[in-house]
């Protein structure tokens, strides 16, 4: 699949990004893919290429761009359970600095850039994300209901919080179809119930399921959390969602 590195203009500078898209020219539905907490790296580029092979233009921005270009933090080739806390400790200041205000401003820039690309067809786009990226995908879909027709989040960061800007309080703004794939310990039964009630009340189509035998991060093959069968389940849920909402097939 053709790939390129791009610079996305934002209110705070330039966000470097990775893009993958189908070979052979033409225009294709757009997918905004939000990284997990560990950042843009080869495993996410592989996911983008997989989606490009299915007919989509996939944009993967470096959410941490205010702190430098990819890689913002040097990562081990494989993130073991032993090194994970130390790596997250280095990343936590970057995560905490990415406020809701910044996330929404960036989402505007990312959507504007994605839909302006010559390889991207007119029509709706999807926002998908992993870990913290699932929260960003939900915020993006709620802020751009006229453009985002699908949102998917896998092993999400907390979607139900005791704050006014909690993602579960935004779902009334959604028009997108939603899929959420949870690890077994991602959300309490009470939080899942709150989120489901909010989605039901919003009247949006959604699925929210716990992927059995999983821990947080199960899609990421460069970590000890990786679960191959759960990654396949993720593709089995994500690809039909994109087909339904972006291509009508």
mmCIF file of C-alpha atoms in Angstrom:
data_model
loop_
_atom_site.group_PDB
_atom_site.id
_atom_site.type_symbol
_atom_site.label_atom_id
_atom_site.label_comp_id
_atom_site.label_asym_id
_atom_site.label_seq_id
_atom_site.Cartn_x
_atom_site.Cartn_y
_atom_site.Cartn_z
ATOM 1 C CA UNK A 1 0.000 0.000 0.000
ATOM 2 C CA UNK A 2 1.264 3.520 -0.735
ATOM 3 C CA UNK A 3 2.200 5.402 2.427
ATOM 4 C CA UNK A 4 3.377 8.896 3.206
ATOM 5 C CA UNK A 5 4.347 11.111 6.112
ATOM 6 C CA UNK A 6 2.387 14.343 6.299
ATOM 7 C CA UNK A 7 2.222 17.547 8.324
ATOM 8 C CA UNK A 8 -1.234 18.601 9.529
ATOM 9 C CA UNK A 9 -1.639 22.332 10.235
ATOM 10 C CA UNK A 10 -3.232 22.951 13.637
ATOM 11 C CA UNK A 11 -3.865 25.961 15.826
ATOM 12 C CA UNK A 12 -0.728 25.056 17.808
ATOM 13 C CA UNK A 13 1.655 24.133 15.002
ATOM 14 C CA UNK A 14 2.139 21.111 12.763
ATOM 15 C CA UNK A 15 1.128 17.573 13.690
ATOM 16 C CA UNK A 16 3.168 14.937 11.916
ATOM 17 C CA UNK A 17 1.067 12.040 10.660
ATOM 18 C CA UNK A 18 1.275 8.741 8.825
ATOM 19 C CA UNK A 19 -1.123 7.957 5.978
ATOM 20 C CA UNK A 20 -1.818 4.721 4.101
ATOM 21 C CA UNK A 21 -4.159 4.332 1.149
ATOM 22 C CA UNK A 22 -4.991 1.892 -1.648
ATOM 23 C CA UNK A 23 -2.728 1.422 -4.621
ATOM 24 C CA UNK A 24 -3.931 2.294 -8.104
ATOM 25 C CA UNK A 25 -5.176 5.850 -7.662
ATOM 26 C CA UNK A 26 -8.773 6.925 -7.204
ATOM 27 C CA UNK A 27 -10.520 8.289 -4.154
ATOM 28 C CA UNK A 28 -11.435 6.341 -1.054
ATOM 29 C CA UNK A 29 -13.437 6.773 2.177
ATOM 30 C CA UNK A 30 -11.430 8.389 4.957
ATOM 31 C CA UNK A 31 -10.601 6.900 8.348
ATOM 32 C CA UNK A 32 -9.047 8.905 11.172
ATOM 33 C CA UNK A 33 -7.114 6.456 13.364
ATOM 34 C CA UNK A 34 -6.160 7.668 16.832
ATOM 35 C CA UNK A 35 -3.121 6.131 18.502
ATOM 36 C CA UNK A 36 -2.999 4.518 21.927
ATOM 37 C CA UNK A 37 -0.954 5.988 24.773
ATOM 38 C CA UNK A 38 2.310 4.567 23.424
ATOM 39 C CA UNK A 39 2.080 6.713 20.303
ATOM 40 C CA UNK A 40 2.498 6.320 16.553
ATOM 41 C CA UNK A 41 4.791 3.373 15.806
ATOM 42 C CA UNK A 42 5.085 0.411 13.431
ATOM 43 C CA UNK A 43 2.182 -1.600 14.872
ATOM 44 C CA UNK A 44 -0.221 1.266 14.128
ATOM 45 C CA UNK A 45 1.269 1.731 10.679
ATOM 46 C CA UNK A 46 0.579 -1.970 10.063
ATOM 47 C CA UNK A 47 -3.049 -1.474 11.099
ATOM 48 C CA UNK A 48 -3.326 1.496 8.769
ATOM 49 C CA UNK A 49 -1.938 -0.580 5.900
ATOM 50 C CA UNK A 50 -4.426 -3.349 6.657
ATOM 51 C CA UNK A 51 -7.311 -0.889 6.405
ATOM 52 C CA UNK A 52 -5.825 0.650 3.262
ATOM 53 C CA UNK A 53 -5.796 -2.811 1.749
ATOM 54 C CA UNK A 54 -9.544 -2.920 2.368
ATOM 55 C CA UNK A 55 -10.103 0.271 0.402
ATOM 56 C CA UNK A 56 -9.721 3.091 2.929
ATOM 57 C CA UNK A 57 -7.498 6.152 3.235
ATOM 58 C CA UNK A 58 -6.186 6.059 6.801
ATOM 59 C CA UNK A 59 -4.678 9.042 8.623
ATOM 60 C CA UNK A 60 -2.761 8.416 11.869
ATOM 61 C CA UNK A 61 -1.763 11.699 13.558
ATOM 62 C CA UNK A 62 0.859 12.068 16.261
ATOM 63 C CA UNK A 63 -1.351 13.359 19.062
ATOM 64 C CA UNK A 64 1.753 14.287 21.079
ATOM 65 C CA UNK A 65 3.069 16.633 18.364
ATOM 66 C CA UNK A 66 3.279 19.598 20.752
ATOM 67 C CA UNK A 67 6.120 17.757 22.483
ATOM 68 C CA UNK A 68 7.979 16.793 19.308
ATOM 69 C CA UNK A 69 7.745 14.604 16.224
ATOM 70 C CA UNK A 70 7.368 10.826 16.233
ATOM 71 C CA UNK A 71 8.846 9.105 18.176
ATOM 72 C CA UNK A 72 8.230 11.553 20.997
ATOM 73 C CA UNK A 73 9.373 8.971 23.552
ATOM 74 C CA UNK A 74 11.743 6.171 22.620
ATOM 75 C CA UNK A 75 10.042 2.817 23.091
ATOM 76 C CA UNK A 76 11.449 -0.678 23.424
ATOM 77 C CA UNK A 77 10.827 -2.916 20.434
ATOM 78 C CA UNK A 78 8.491 -4.978 22.630
ATOM 79 C CA UNK A 79 6.701 -3.447 25.622
ATOM 80 C CA UNK A 80 6.744 -6.099 28.310
ATOM 81 C CA UNK A 81 4.645 -6.075 31.445
ATOM 82 C CA UNK A 82 7.839 -5.312 33.392
ATOM 83 C CA UNK A 83 8.760 -2.150 31.474
ATOM 84 C CA UNK A 84 5.194 -0.956 30.866
ATOM 85 C CA UNK A 85 4.903 1.103 34.118
ATOM 86 C CA UNK A 86 8.157 2.943 33.454
ATOM 87 C CA UNK A 87 7.194 3.695 29.849
ATOM 88 C CA UNK A 88 3.781 4.965 30.922
ATOM 89 C CA UNK A 89 5.462 7.065 33.588
ATOM 90 C CA UNK A 90 7.406 8.903 30.885
ATOM 91 C CA UNK A 91 4.272 9.313 28.793
ATOM 92 C CA UNK A 92 1.887 10.436 31.523
ATOM 93 C CA UNK A 93 2.859 14.150 31.382
ATOM 94 C CA UNK A 94 2.098 14.115 27.636
ATOM 95 C CA UNK A 95 -1.240 12.376 28.215
ATOM 96 C CA UNK A 96 -2.220 14.809 30.956
ATOM 97 C CA UNK A 97 -1.251 17.780 28.795
ATOM 98 C CA UNK A 98 -3.684 16.659 26.090
ATOM 99 C CA UNK A 99 -6.725 18.433 27.484
ATOM 100 C CA UNK A 100 -10.232 18.193 26.080
ATOM 101 C CA UNK A 101 -9.830 21.688 24.636
ATOM 102 C CA UNK A 102 -6.693 20.625 22.786
ATOM 103 C CA UNK A 103 -8.307 17.372 21.663
ATOM 104 C CA UNK A 104 -11.280 19.184 20.132
ATOM 105 C CA UNK A 105 -9.123 21.768 18.393
ATOM 106 C CA UNK A 106 -6.957 19.018 16.974
ATOM 107 C CA UNK A 107 -10.001 17.018 15.878
ATOM 108 C CA UNK A 108 -11.179 19.987 13.824
ATOM 109 C CA UNK A 109 -7.766 20.160 12.143
ATOM 110 C CA UNK A 110 -7.533 16.409 11.544
ATOM 111 C CA UNK A 111 -11.009 16.139 10.008
ATOM 112 C CA UNK A 112 -10.452 19.203 7.839
ATOM 113 C CA UNK A 113 -7.119 17.817 6.626
ATOM 114 C CA UNK A 114 -8.393 14.279 6.044
ATOM 115 C CA UNK A 115 -11.376 15.350 3.986
ATOM 116 C CA UNK A 116 -9.227 17.691 1.876
ATOM 117 C CA UNK A 117 -6.817 14.992 0.709
ATOM 118 C CA UNK A 118 -7.023 14.306 -3.041
ATOM 119 C CA UNK A 119 -7.169 10.550 -2.409
ATOM 120 C CA UNK A 120 -10.194 10.879 -0.081
ATOM 121 C CA UNK A 121 -13.697 10.658 -1.503
ATOM 122 C CA UNK A 122 -16.502 12.985 -0.562
ATOM 123 C CA UNK A 123 -18.895 11.653 2.013
ATOM 124 C CA UNK A 124 -18.679 10.546 5.629
ATOM 125 C CA UNK A 125 -15.544 9.446 7.447
ATOM 126 C CA UNK A 126 -14.855 7.200 10.427
ATOM 127 C CA UNK A 127 -13.028 7.913 13.685
ATOM 128 C CA UNK A 128 -11.448 4.939 15.412
ATOM 129 C CA UNK A 129 -9.055 4.678 18.312
ATOM 130 C CA UNK A 130 -7.262 2.537 20.835
ATOM 131 C CA UNK A 131 -6.873 3.188 24.568
ATOM 132 C CA UNK A 132 -6.835 7.006 24.927
ATOM 133 C CA UNK A 133 -7.535 7.129 21.195
ATOM 134 C CA UNK A 134 -10.971 5.619 21.784
ATOM 135 C CA UNK A 135 -11.847 8.641 23.909
ATOM 136 C CA UNK A 136 -10.519 10.965 21.203
ATOM 137 C CA UNK A 137 -12.544 9.128 18.562
ATOM 138 C CA UNK A 138 -15.728 9.542 20.612
ATOM 139 C CA UNK A 139 -15.034 13.247 21.131
ATOM 140 C CA UNK A 140 -14.349 13.705 17.418
ATOM 141 C CA UNK A 141 -17.547 11.940 16.385
ATOM 142 C CA UNK A 142 -19.623 13.981 18.837
ATOM 143 C CA UNK A 143 -18.047 17.257 17.664
ATOM 144 C CA UNK A 144 -18.512 16.416 13.954
ATOM 145 C CA UNK A 145 -21.849 14.612 13.685
ATOM 146 C CA UNK A 146 -22.344 15.805 10.115
ATOM 147 C CA UNK A 147 -19.099 14.172 8.967
ATOM 148 C CA UNK A 148 -18.372 11.141 11.169
ATOM 149 C CA UNK A 149 -20.672 8.192 10.481
ATOM 150 C CA UNK A 150 -18.744 5.492 12.346
ATOM 151 C CA UNK A 151 -16.804 5.462 15.597
ATOM 152 C CA UNK A 152 -14.981 2.492 17.075
ATOM 153 C CA UNK A 153 -12.928 2.221 20.235
ATOM 154 C CA UNK A 154 -10.906 -0.709 21.493
ATOM 155 C CA UNK A 155 -9.636 -1.271 25.047
ATOM 156 C CA UNK A 156 -10.683 2.321 25.744
ATOM 157 C CA UNK A 157 -9.451 4.668 28.417
ATOM 158 C CA UNK A 158 -12.286 5.645 30.787
ATOM 159 C CA UNK A 159 -15.431 6.628 28.888
ATOM 160 C CA UNK A 160 -17.481 7.251 32.035
ATOM 161 C CA UNK A 161 -16.046 9.867 34.367
ATOM 162 C CA UNK A 162 -17.426 12.171 37.015
ATOM 163 C CA UNK A 163 -16.687 15.263 34.954
ATOM 164 C CA UNK A 164 -18.847 17.510 32.765
ATOM 165 C CA UNK A 165 -16.831 16.540 29.673
ATOM 166 C CA UNK A 166 -17.000 12.782 30.272
ATOM 167 C CA UNK A 167 -17.365 10.987 26.927
ATOM 168 C CA UNK A 168 -20.588 9.293 28.009
ATOM 169 C CA UNK A 169 -22.171 12.735 28.441
ATOM 170 C CA UNK A 170 -21.453 13.585 24.779
ATOM 171 C CA UNK A 171 -23.220 10.705 23.073
ATOM 172 C CA UNK A 172 -26.449 12.665 22.592
ATOM 173 C CA UNK A 173 -24.548 14.559 19.883
ATOM 174 C CA UNK A 174 -23.586 11.410 17.975
ATOM 175 C CA UNK A 175 -25.062 10.383 14.660
ATOM 176 C CA UNK A 176 -22.394 7.730 14.086
ATOM 177 C CA UNK A 177 -22.812 3.999 14.535
ATOM 178 C CA UNK A 178 -20.619 2.903 17.449
ATOM 179 C CA UNK A 179 -18.655 -0.209 18.343
ATOM 180 C CA UNK A 180 -16.753 -0.530 21.597
ATOM 181 C CA UNK A 181 -14.548 -3.544 22.246
ATOM 182 C CA UNK A 182 -13.567 -3.779 25.905
ATOM 183 C CA UNK A 183 -10.932 -5.769 27.725
ATOM 184 C CA UNK A 184 -12.286 -7.619 30.722
ATOM 185 C CA UNK A 185 -11.009 -5.022 33.201
ATOM 186 C CA UNK A 186 -11.536 -1.833 31.165
ATOM 187 C CA UNK A 187 -14.883 -0.797 32.669
ATOM 188 C CA UNK A 188 -16.895 -1.785 35.710
ATOM 189 C CA UNK A 189 -20.397 -3.233 35.200
ATOM 190 C CA UNK A 190 -21.782 0.023 36.605
ATOM 191 C CA UNK A 191 -19.821 2.124 34.092
ATOM 192 C CA UNK A 192 -20.883 -0.119 31.207
ATOM 193 C CA UNK A 193 -24.492 0.278 32.332
ATOM 194 C CA UNK A 194 -24.165 4.072 32.473
ATOM 195 C CA UNK A 195 -22.619 4.198 29.025
ATOM 196 C CA UNK A 196 -25.210 1.852 27.540
ATOM 197 C CA UNK A 197 -28.056 3.878 29.035
ATOM 198 C CA UNK A 198 -26.601 7.056 27.534
ATOM 199 C CA UNK A 199 -26.266 5.423 24.107
ATOM 200 C CA UNK A 200 -29.778 3.974 24.318
ATOM 201 C CA UNK A 201 -31.182 7.377 25.245
ATOM 202 C CA UNK A 202 -29.296 8.978 22.336
ATOM 203 C CA UNK A 203 -30.926 6.533 19.945
ATOM 204 C CA UNK A 204 -27.689 5.689 18.123
ATOM 205 C CA UNK A 205 -26.865 2.244 16.819
ATOM 206 C CA UNK A 206 -24.136 0.646 18.901
ATOM 207 C CA UNK A 207 -22.520 -2.510 20.151
ATOM 208 C CA UNK A 208 -20.507 -2.674 23.353
ATOM 209 C CA UNK A 209 -18.920 -5.985 24.198
ATOM 210 C CA UNK A 210 -16.247 -7.449 26.415
ATOM 211 C CA UNK A 211 -13.696 -9.452 24.452
ATOM 212 C CA UNK A 212 -13.135 -12.617 26.508
ATOM 213 C CA UNK A 213 -9.753 -13.434 27.968
ATOM 214 C CA UNK A 214 -8.304 -9.994 27.322
ATOM 215 C CA UNK A 215 -6.356 -7.345 29.191
ATOM 216 C CA UNK A 216 -6.046 -3.680 28.311
ATOM 217 C CA UNK A 217 -4.085 -3.232 25.083
ATOM 218 C CA UNK A 218 -5.084 -6.542 23.510
ATOM 219 C CA UNK A 219 -4.818 -5.339 19.880
ATOM 220 C CA UNK A 220 -1.196 -4.231 20.146
ATOM 221 C CA UNK A 221 1.201 -6.930 18.935
ATOM 222 C CA UNK A 222 4.252 -5.097 20.283
ATOM 223 C CA UNK A 223 3.098 -5.497 23.901
ATOM 224 C CA UNK A 224 2.598 -8.359 26.339
ATOM 225 C CA UNK A 225 -1.118 -7.482 26.372
ATOM 226 C CA UNK A 226 -1.518 -8.752 22.805
ATOM 227 C CA UNK A 227 -4.206 -11.354 22.191
ATOM 228 C CA UNK A 228 -4.289 -12.675 18.596
ATOM 229 C CA UNK A 229 -7.863 -13.959 18.738
ATOM 230 C CA UNK A 230 -9.076 -10.654 20.183
ATOM 231 C CA UNK A 231 -7.268 -8.753 17.425
ATOM 232 C CA UNK A 232 -9.133 -10.881 14.893
ATOM 233 C CA UNK A 233 -12.435 -10.210 16.676
ATOM 234 C CA UNK A 234 -11.567 -6.504 16.454
ATOM 235 C CA UNK A 235 -11.200 -6.799 12.662
ATOM 236 C CA UNK A 236 -14.401 -8.867 12.482
ATOM 237 C CA UNK A 237 -16.283 -6.003 14.161
ATOM 238 C CA UNK A 238 -14.474 -3.040 12.628
ATOM 239 C CA UNK A 239 -14.460 -3.963 8.947
ATOM 240 C CA UNK A 240 -18.234 -4.576 8.622
ATOM 241 C CA UNK A 241 -18.872 -1.336 10.537
ATOM 242 C CA UNK A 242 -16.760 0.624 8.056
ATOM 243 C CA UNK A 243 -18.328 -1.168 5.095
ATOM 244 C CA UNK A 244 -21.860 -0.354 6.303
ATOM 245 C CA UNK A 245 -21.273 3.268 7.179
ATOM 246 C CA UNK A 246 -18.709 4.426 4.635
ATOM 247 C CA UNK A 247 -19.398 2.372 1.511
ATOM 248 C CA UNK A 248 -22.991 1.255 2.028
ATOM 249 C CA UNK A 249 -22.065 -2.378 1.396
#
